[in-house]
Short mmCIF file of N, CA and C in Angstrom, two decimals:
data_model
loop_
_atom_site.label_atom_id
_atom_site.label_comp_id
_atom_site.label_asym_id
_atom_site.label_seq_id
_atom_site.Cartn_x
_atom_site.Cartn_y
_atom_site.Cartn_z
N UNK M 1 130.82 53.51 -125.14
CA UNK M 1 131.67 54.44 -124.40
C UNK M 1 131.09 54.61 -122.99
N UNK M 2 131.94 54.42 -121.98
CA UNK M 2 131.46 54.54 -120.60
C UNK M 2 131.33 56.00 -120.19
N UNK M 3 130.64 56.21 -119.09
CA UNK M 3 130.51 57.57 -118.56
C UNK M 3 131.88 58.14 -118.22
N UNK M 4 132.81 57.30 -117.77
CA UNK M 4 134.16 57.79 -117.46
C UNK M 4 134.89 58.23 -118.73
N UNK M 5 134.73 57.49 -119.81
CA UNK M 5 135.34 57.89 -121.08
C UNK M 5 134.76 59.22 -121.55
N UNK M 6 133.48 59.41 -121.33
CA UNK M 6 132.84 60.68 -121.72
C UNK M 6 133.34 61.84 -120.84
N UNK M 7 133.60 61.55 -119.56
CA UNK M 7 134.18 62.58 -118.67
C UNK M 7 135.58 62.92 -119.14
N UNK M 8 136.40 61.91 -119.42
CA UNK M 8 137.77 62.13 -119.91
C UNK M 8 137.77 62.95 -121.19
N UNK M 9 136.82 62.67 -122.08
CA UNK M 9 136.72 63.38 -123.38
C UNK M 9 136.17 64.79 -123.22
N UNK M 10 135.69 65.14 -122.02
CA UNK M 10 135.14 66.47 -121.79
C UNK M 10 133.68 66.61 -122.20
N UNK M 11 133.03 65.49 -122.53
CA UNK M 11 131.62 65.53 -122.92
C UNK M 11 130.71 65.73 -121.71
N UNK M 12 131.18 65.29 -120.55
CA UNK M 12 130.45 65.44 -119.30
C UNK M 12 131.36 66.22 -118.35
N UNK M 13 130.86 67.28 -117.72
CA UNK M 13 131.73 68.06 -116.82
C UNK M 13 132.13 67.24 -115.59
N UNK M 14 133.30 67.58 -115.06
CA UNK M 14 133.78 66.91 -113.86
C UNK M 14 134.60 67.88 -113.03
N UNK M 15 134.86 67.47 -111.81
CA UNK M 15 135.77 68.22 -110.93
C UNK M 15 137.13 67.55 -111.06
N UNK M 16 137.86 67.93 -112.11
CA UNK M 16 139.13 67.28 -112.43
C UNK M 16 140.18 67.62 -111.38
N UNK M 17 140.90 66.58 -110.97
CA UNK M 17 141.99 66.70 -110.00
C UNK M 17 143.33 66.67 -110.72
N UNK M 18 143.50 65.70 -111.63
CA UNK M 18 144.80 65.50 -112.27
C UNK M 18 144.60 64.71 -113.56
N UNK M 19 145.60 64.85 -114.43
CA UNK M 19 145.56 64.14 -115.70
C UNK M 19 146.98 64.03 -116.24
N UNK M 20 147.26 62.89 -116.89
CA UNK M 20 148.47 62.78 -117.68
C UNK M 20 148.08 62.05 -118.97
N UNK M 21 149.05 61.55 -119.70
CA UNK M 21 148.74 60.91 -120.99
C UNK M 21 147.88 59.66 -120.85
N UNK M 22 147.98 58.98 -119.70
CA UNK M 22 147.33 57.69 -119.54
C UNK M 22 146.21 57.61 -118.50
N UNK M 23 146.16 58.59 -117.59
CA UNK M 23 145.23 58.51 -116.47
C UNK M 23 144.53 59.83 -116.21
N UNK M 24 143.39 59.73 -115.54
CA UNK M 24 142.56 60.90 -115.24
C UNK M 24 142.02 60.71 -113.83
N UNK M 25 142.04 61.76 -113.03
CA UNK M 25 141.50 61.71 -111.66
C UNK M 25 140.51 62.85 -111.48
N UNK M 26 139.37 62.54 -110.85
CA UNK M 26 138.33 63.54 -110.65
C UNK M 26 137.54 63.20 -109.39
N UNK M 27 136.90 64.22 -108.81
CA UNK M 27 136.10 64.00 -107.62
C UNK M 27 134.87 63.17 -107.94
N UNK M 28 134.56 62.24 -107.05
CA UNK M 28 133.33 61.46 -107.16
C UNK M 28 132.16 62.39 -106.85
N UNK M 29 131.13 62.41 -107.68
CA UNK M 29 129.99 63.31 -107.44
C UNK M 29 129.05 62.79 -106.36
N UNK M 30 129.28 61.56 -105.90
CA UNK M 30 128.54 60.99 -104.77
C UNK M 30 129.57 60.58 -103.71
N UNK M 31 130.25 61.54 -103.12
CA UNK M 31 131.39 61.21 -102.26
C UNK M 31 131.03 60.59 -100.92
N UNK M 32 131.90 59.70 -100.49
CA UNK M 32 131.82 59.11 -99.16
C UNK M 32 132.36 60.12 -98.14
N UNK M 33 133.37 60.88 -98.56
CA UNK M 33 133.92 61.96 -97.73
C UNK M 33 134.40 63.06 -98.68
N UNK M 34 134.62 64.25 -98.13
CA UNK M 34 135.12 65.35 -98.95
C UNK M 34 136.49 64.97 -99.51
N UNK M 35 136.64 65.15 -100.81
CA UNK M 35 137.89 64.80 -101.48
C UNK M 35 137.88 63.42 -102.11
N UNK M 36 136.80 62.66 -101.94
CA UNK M 36 136.68 61.32 -102.54
C UNK M 36 136.94 61.43 -104.04
N UNK M 37 137.97 60.76 -104.49
CA UNK M 37 138.45 60.89 -105.87
C UNK M 37 138.45 59.56 -106.57
N UNK M 38 138.17 59.59 -107.87
CA UNK M 38 138.27 58.40 -108.72
C UNK M 38 139.48 58.56 -109.63
N UNK M 39 140.26 57.52 -109.75
CA UNK M 39 141.40 57.48 -110.65
C UNK M 39 141.09 56.43 -111.71
N UNK M 40 141.12 56.83 -112.97
CA UNK M 40 140.77 55.92 -114.06
C UNK M 40 141.83 55.95 -115.15
N UNK M 41 142.04 54.79 -115.80
CA UNK M 41 142.90 54.80 -116.97
C UNK M 41 142.12 55.39 -118.14
N UNK M 42 142.80 56.06 -119.04
CA UNK M 42 142.12 56.57 -120.22
C UNK M 42 141.73 55.43 -121.15
N UNK M 43 142.46 54.34 -121.09
CA UNK M 43 142.12 53.14 -121.84
C UNK M 43 140.89 52.51 -121.20
N UNK M 44 139.84 52.37 -121.95
CA UNK M 44 138.59 51.81 -121.41
C UNK M 44 138.71 50.29 -121.28
N UNK M 45 138.81 49.86 -120.04
CA UNK M 45 138.88 48.43 -119.70
C UNK M 45 137.95 48.23 -118.52
N UNK M 46 137.09 47.21 -118.58
CA UNK M 46 136.09 46.99 -117.54
C UNK M 46 136.72 46.59 -116.21
N UNK M 47 137.55 45.57 -116.19
CA UNK M 47 138.04 44.96 -114.96
C UNK M 47 139.48 45.36 -114.71
N UNK M 48 139.74 45.90 -113.54
CA UNK M 48 141.07 46.43 -113.24
C UNK M 48 142.17 45.40 -113.45
N UNK M 49 141.88 44.12 -113.17
CA UNK M 49 142.91 43.10 -113.33
C UNK M 49 143.02 42.58 -114.76
N UNK M 50 142.26 43.17 -115.68
CA UNK M 50 142.47 42.92 -117.10
C UNK M 50 143.44 43.93 -117.71
N UNK M 51 143.82 44.96 -116.93
CA UNK M 51 144.83 45.91 -117.39
C UNK M 51 146.17 45.20 -117.47
N UNK M 52 147.03 45.66 -118.35
CA UNK M 52 148.37 45.08 -118.42
C UNK M 52 149.09 45.36 -117.10
N UNK M 53 150.08 44.56 -116.78
CA UNK M 53 150.86 44.77 -115.55
C UNK M 53 151.44 46.18 -115.51
N UNK M 54 151.95 46.63 -116.65
CA UNK M 54 152.55 47.97 -116.72
C UNK M 54 151.51 49.06 -116.47
N UNK M 55 150.33 48.93 -117.09
CA UNK M 55 149.29 49.94 -116.90
C UNK M 55 148.80 49.95 -115.46
N UNK M 56 148.60 48.77 -114.88
CA UNK M 56 148.15 48.69 -113.50
C UNK M 56 149.17 49.31 -112.54
N UNK M 57 150.44 49.00 -112.73
CA UNK M 57 151.46 49.57 -111.83
C UNK M 57 151.58 51.07 -112.05
N UNK M 58 151.51 51.53 -113.29
CA UNK M 58 151.57 52.98 -113.55
C UNK M 58 150.36 53.69 -112.95
N UNK M 59 149.20 53.02 -112.98
CA UNK M 59 147.98 53.60 -112.41
C UNK M 59 148.15 53.79 -110.89
N UNK M 60 148.75 52.81 -110.23
CA UNK M 60 148.97 52.92 -108.79
C UNK M 60 149.97 54.03 -108.46
N UNK M 61 150.99 54.20 -109.28
CA UNK M 61 151.96 55.28 -109.06
C UNK M 61 151.28 56.63 -109.25
N UNK M 62 150.43 56.75 -110.28
CA UNK M 62 149.66 57.98 -110.50
C UNK M 62 148.74 58.22 -109.30
N UNK M 63 148.04 57.17 -108.84
CA UNK M 63 147.14 57.29 -107.69
C UNK M 63 147.90 57.70 -106.43
N UNK M 64 149.11 57.23 -106.28
CA UNK M 64 149.94 57.59 -105.12
C UNK M 64 150.19 59.09 -105.09
N UNK M 65 150.48 59.66 -106.24
CA UNK M 65 150.71 61.11 -106.33
C UNK M 65 149.41 61.89 -106.06
N UNK M 66 148.30 61.39 -106.58
CA UNK M 66 147.00 62.02 -106.32
C UNK M 66 146.69 61.95 -104.82
N UNK M 67 146.96 60.80 -104.20
CA UNK M 67 146.72 60.64 -102.76
C UNK M 67 147.56 61.62 -101.95
N UNK M 68 148.80 61.82 -102.35
CA UNK M 68 149.66 62.78 -101.65
C UNK M 68 149.08 64.19 -101.75
N UNK M 69 148.58 64.54 -102.93
CA UNK M 69 147.96 65.86 -103.11
C UNK M 69 146.71 65.98 -102.25
N UNK M 70 145.88 64.94 -102.24
CA UNK M 70 144.67 64.94 -101.41
C UNK M 70 145.02 65.14 -99.94
N UNK M 71 145.99 64.36 -99.46
CA UNK M 71 146.36 64.41 -98.04
C UNK M 71 146.90 65.78 -97.65
N UNK M 72 147.51 66.48 -98.59
CA UNK M 72 148.05 67.81 -98.29
C UNK M 72 146.95 68.88 -98.21
N UNK M 73 145.77 68.58 -98.74
CA UNK M 73 144.67 69.55 -98.79
C UNK M 73 143.52 69.20 -97.83
N UNK M 74 143.19 67.93 -97.74
CA UNK M 74 142.05 67.48 -96.93
C UNK M 74 142.56 66.98 -95.58
N UNK M 75 142.06 67.53 -94.47
CA UNK M 75 142.48 67.02 -93.16
C UNK M 75 142.07 65.55 -93.00
N UNK M 76 143.06 64.67 -92.86
CA UNK M 76 142.80 63.24 -92.72
C UNK M 76 144.05 62.55 -92.17
N UNK M 77 143.87 61.35 -91.66
CA UNK M 77 145.02 60.57 -91.20
C UNK M 77 145.70 59.87 -92.37
N UNK M 78 144.89 59.35 -93.27
CA UNK M 78 145.39 58.62 -94.44
C UNK M 78 144.41 58.80 -95.59
N UNK M 79 144.83 58.34 -96.75
CA UNK M 79 143.92 58.26 -97.90
C UNK M 79 143.70 56.77 -98.16
N UNK M 80 142.46 56.33 -97.95
CA UNK M 80 142.11 54.93 -98.17
C UNK M 80 141.95 54.64 -99.65
N UNK M 81 142.13 53.37 -99.99
CA UNK M 81 142.03 52.92 -101.37
C UNK M 81 141.00 51.80 -101.45
N UNK M 82 140.11 51.89 -102.43
CA UNK M 82 139.14 50.82 -102.66
C UNK M 82 139.00 50.58 -104.15
N UNK M 83 138.85 49.33 -104.49
CA UNK M 83 138.56 48.95 -105.88
C UNK M 83 137.30 48.10 -105.83
N UNK M 84 136.22 48.65 -106.37
CA UNK M 84 134.96 47.92 -106.41
C UNK M 84 134.66 47.53 -107.85
N UNK M 85 134.47 48.53 -108.67
CA UNK M 85 134.36 48.29 -110.10
C UNK M 85 133.07 47.69 -110.63
N UNK M 86 132.01 47.70 -109.85
CA UNK M 86 130.76 47.14 -110.36
C UNK M 86 129.83 48.20 -110.92
N UNK M 87 129.93 49.43 -110.45
CA UNK M 87 128.98 50.46 -110.82
C UNK M 87 129.21 51.05 -112.22
N UNK M 88 130.44 51.04 -112.71
CA UNK M 88 130.75 51.55 -114.05
C UNK M 88 131.72 50.55 -114.68
N UNK M 89 131.46 50.10 -115.91
CA UNK M 89 132.34 49.11 -116.54
C UNK M 89 133.61 49.74 -117.10
N UNK M 90 134.35 50.40 -116.23
CA UNK M 90 135.60 51.07 -116.59
C UNK M 90 136.46 51.02 -115.33
N UNK M 91 137.59 50.36 -115.40
CA UNK M 91 138.47 50.19 -114.24
C UNK M 91 138.68 51.52 -113.53
N UNK M 92 138.64 51.48 -112.19
CA UNK M 92 138.88 52.70 -111.42
C UNK M 92 139.23 52.38 -109.98
N UNK M 93 139.92 53.33 -109.38
CA UNK M 93 140.33 53.24 -107.99
C UNK M 93 139.68 54.39 -107.24
N UNK M 94 139.10 54.10 -106.08
CA UNK M 94 138.56 55.14 -105.20
C UNK M 94 139.67 55.55 -104.23
N UNK M 95 139.94 56.83 -104.11
CA UNK M 95 140.84 57.38 -103.09
C UNK M 95 139.97 58.20 -102.15
N UNK M 96 139.97 57.82 -100.87
CA UNK M 96 139.06 58.43 -99.91
C UNK M 96 139.82 58.91 -98.68
N UNK M 97 139.85 60.24 -98.46
CA UNK M 97 140.48 60.74 -97.24
C UNK M 97 139.74 60.19 -96.01
N UNK M 98 140.50 59.60 -95.08
CA UNK M 98 139.89 58.99 -93.91
C UNK M 98 140.62 59.36 -92.62
N UNK M 99 139.87 59.32 -91.53
CA UNK M 99 140.44 59.48 -90.20
C UNK M 99 140.28 58.17 -89.43
N UNK M 100 139.22 57.42 -89.76
CA UNK M 100 138.98 56.11 -89.16
C UNK M 100 138.43 55.18 -90.24
N UNK M 101 138.50 53.87 -90.00
CA UNK M 101 138.08 52.90 -91.01
C UNK M 101 136.63 53.08 -91.44
N UNK M 102 135.76 53.48 -90.52
CA UNK M 102 134.36 53.68 -90.85
C UNK M 102 134.12 54.76 -91.89
N UNK M 103 135.13 55.60 -92.10
CA UNK M 103 135.00 56.67 -93.11
C UNK M 103 134.92 56.13 -94.53
N UNK M 104 135.21 54.84 -94.72
CA UNK M 104 135.16 54.24 -96.06
C UNK M 104 133.86 53.48 -96.29
N UNK M 105 132.84 53.78 -95.54
CA UNK M 105 131.55 53.11 -95.67
C UNK M 105 130.78 53.71 -96.85
N UNK M 106 130.66 52.94 -97.92
CA UNK M 106 130.01 53.43 -99.13
C UNK M 106 128.49 53.58 -98.97
N UNK M 107 127.96 53.13 -97.86
CA UNK M 107 126.53 53.30 -97.59
C UNK M 107 126.23 54.68 -97.03
N UNK M 108 127.25 55.38 -96.60
CA UNK M 108 127.06 56.71 -96.00
C UNK M 108 127.76 57.76 -96.86
N UNK M 109 127.04 58.26 -97.81
CA UNK M 109 127.59 59.28 -98.71
C UNK M 109 127.13 60.66 -98.28
N UNK M 110 127.87 61.67 -98.71
CA UNK M 110 127.50 63.06 -98.43
C UNK M 110 126.26 63.39 -99.25
N UNK M 111 125.20 63.80 -98.59
CA UNK M 111 123.96 64.14 -99.29
C UNK M 111 124.09 65.51 -99.95
N UNK M 112 123.80 65.57 -101.23
CA UNK M 112 123.83 66.83 -101.99
C UNK M 112 125.10 67.64 -101.74
N UNK M 113 126.27 67.12 -102.16
CA UNK M 113 127.51 67.87 -101.95
C UNK M 113 127.46 69.23 -102.65
N UNK M 114 127.88 70.26 -101.94
CA UNK M 114 127.85 71.63 -102.44
C UNK M 114 128.81 71.79 -103.63
N UNK M 115 128.30 72.18 -104.81
CA UNK M 115 129.16 72.33 -105.99
C UNK M 115 130.31 73.31 -105.79
N UNK M 116 130.08 74.39 -105.05
CA UNK M 116 131.16 75.37 -104.82
C UNK M 116 132.27 74.74 -103.99
N UNK M 117 131.90 73.97 -102.98
CA UNK M 117 132.91 73.31 -102.15
C UNK M 117 133.65 72.25 -102.98
N UNK M 118 132.94 71.52 -103.82
CA UNK M 118 133.58 70.52 -104.68
C UNK M 118 134.58 71.18 -105.62
N UNK M 119 134.19 72.30 -106.24
CA UNK M 119 135.08 73.01 -107.16
C UNK M 119 136.30 73.53 -106.42
N UNK M 120 136.11 74.03 -105.21
CA UNK M 120 137.23 74.54 -104.41
C UNK M 120 138.21 73.42 -104.07
N UNK M 121 137.68 72.28 -103.65
CA UNK M 121 138.54 71.13 -103.33
C UNK M 121 139.31 70.70 -104.57
N UNK M 122 138.62 70.57 -105.70
CA UNK M 122 139.27 70.15 -106.94
C UNK M 122 140.41 71.10 -107.31
N UNK M 123 140.17 72.40 -107.21
CA UNK M 123 141.20 73.38 -107.57
C UNK M 123 142.40 73.27 -106.63
N UNK M 124 142.15 73.13 -105.33
CA UNK M 124 143.25 73.05 -104.37
C UNK M 124 144.05 71.75 -104.53
N UNK M 125 143.36 70.65 -104.75
CA UNK M 125 144.06 69.38 -104.93
C UNK M 125 144.84 69.39 -106.25
N UNK M 126 144.25 69.98 -107.29
CA UNK M 126 144.96 70.09 -108.57
C UNK M 126 146.23 70.90 -108.41
N UNK M 127 146.15 72.02 -107.69
CA UNK M 127 147.35 72.84 -107.43
C UNK M 127 148.40 72.04 -106.69
N UNK M 128 147.99 71.29 -105.67
CA UNK M 128 148.92 70.48 -104.89
C UNK M 128 149.54 69.38 -105.77
N UNK M 129 148.73 68.79 -106.65
CA UNK M 129 149.22 67.75 -107.57
C UNK M 129 150.28 68.34 -108.49
N UNK M 130 149.98 69.51 -109.05
CA UNK M 130 150.93 70.15 -109.97
C UNK M 130 152.25 70.48 -109.28
N UNK M 131 152.19 70.90 -108.02
CA UNK M 131 153.41 71.24 -107.26
C UNK M 131 154.27 70.01 -107.00
N UNK M 132 153.65 68.83 -106.96
CA UNK M 132 154.41 67.60 -106.73
C UNK M 132 155.26 67.23 -107.95
N UNK M 133 154.93 67.84 -109.09
CA UNK M 133 155.71 67.62 -110.31
C UNK M 133 155.34 66.37 -110.95
#
């Protein structure tokens, strides 16, 4: 069982953004920028391109809604998308609020992100996600 499956199961706490029957979104605890979110399928699959076509397309539609919620809460020009997938063997998409391309530099993470600020962001983005229906 991956760390993401344990987060989805509630065994490990997270800053949950959104959830439906098939997908789960939560703040990255080592964020590149405030609001950096991970979108994962509940189905544990290592490589994103091993997901079925339907699951992959549904995941992107779910991520699109999460990105809209992020953009409504976090001041940014766009929400960048990255798929790396080497650090955890569970398919996932990074959604990162950005103002310029350099904002997606994974070598420059926020040092010791404040838990209160993370919880506040998660709550606000979750509210925005819920309002999108």
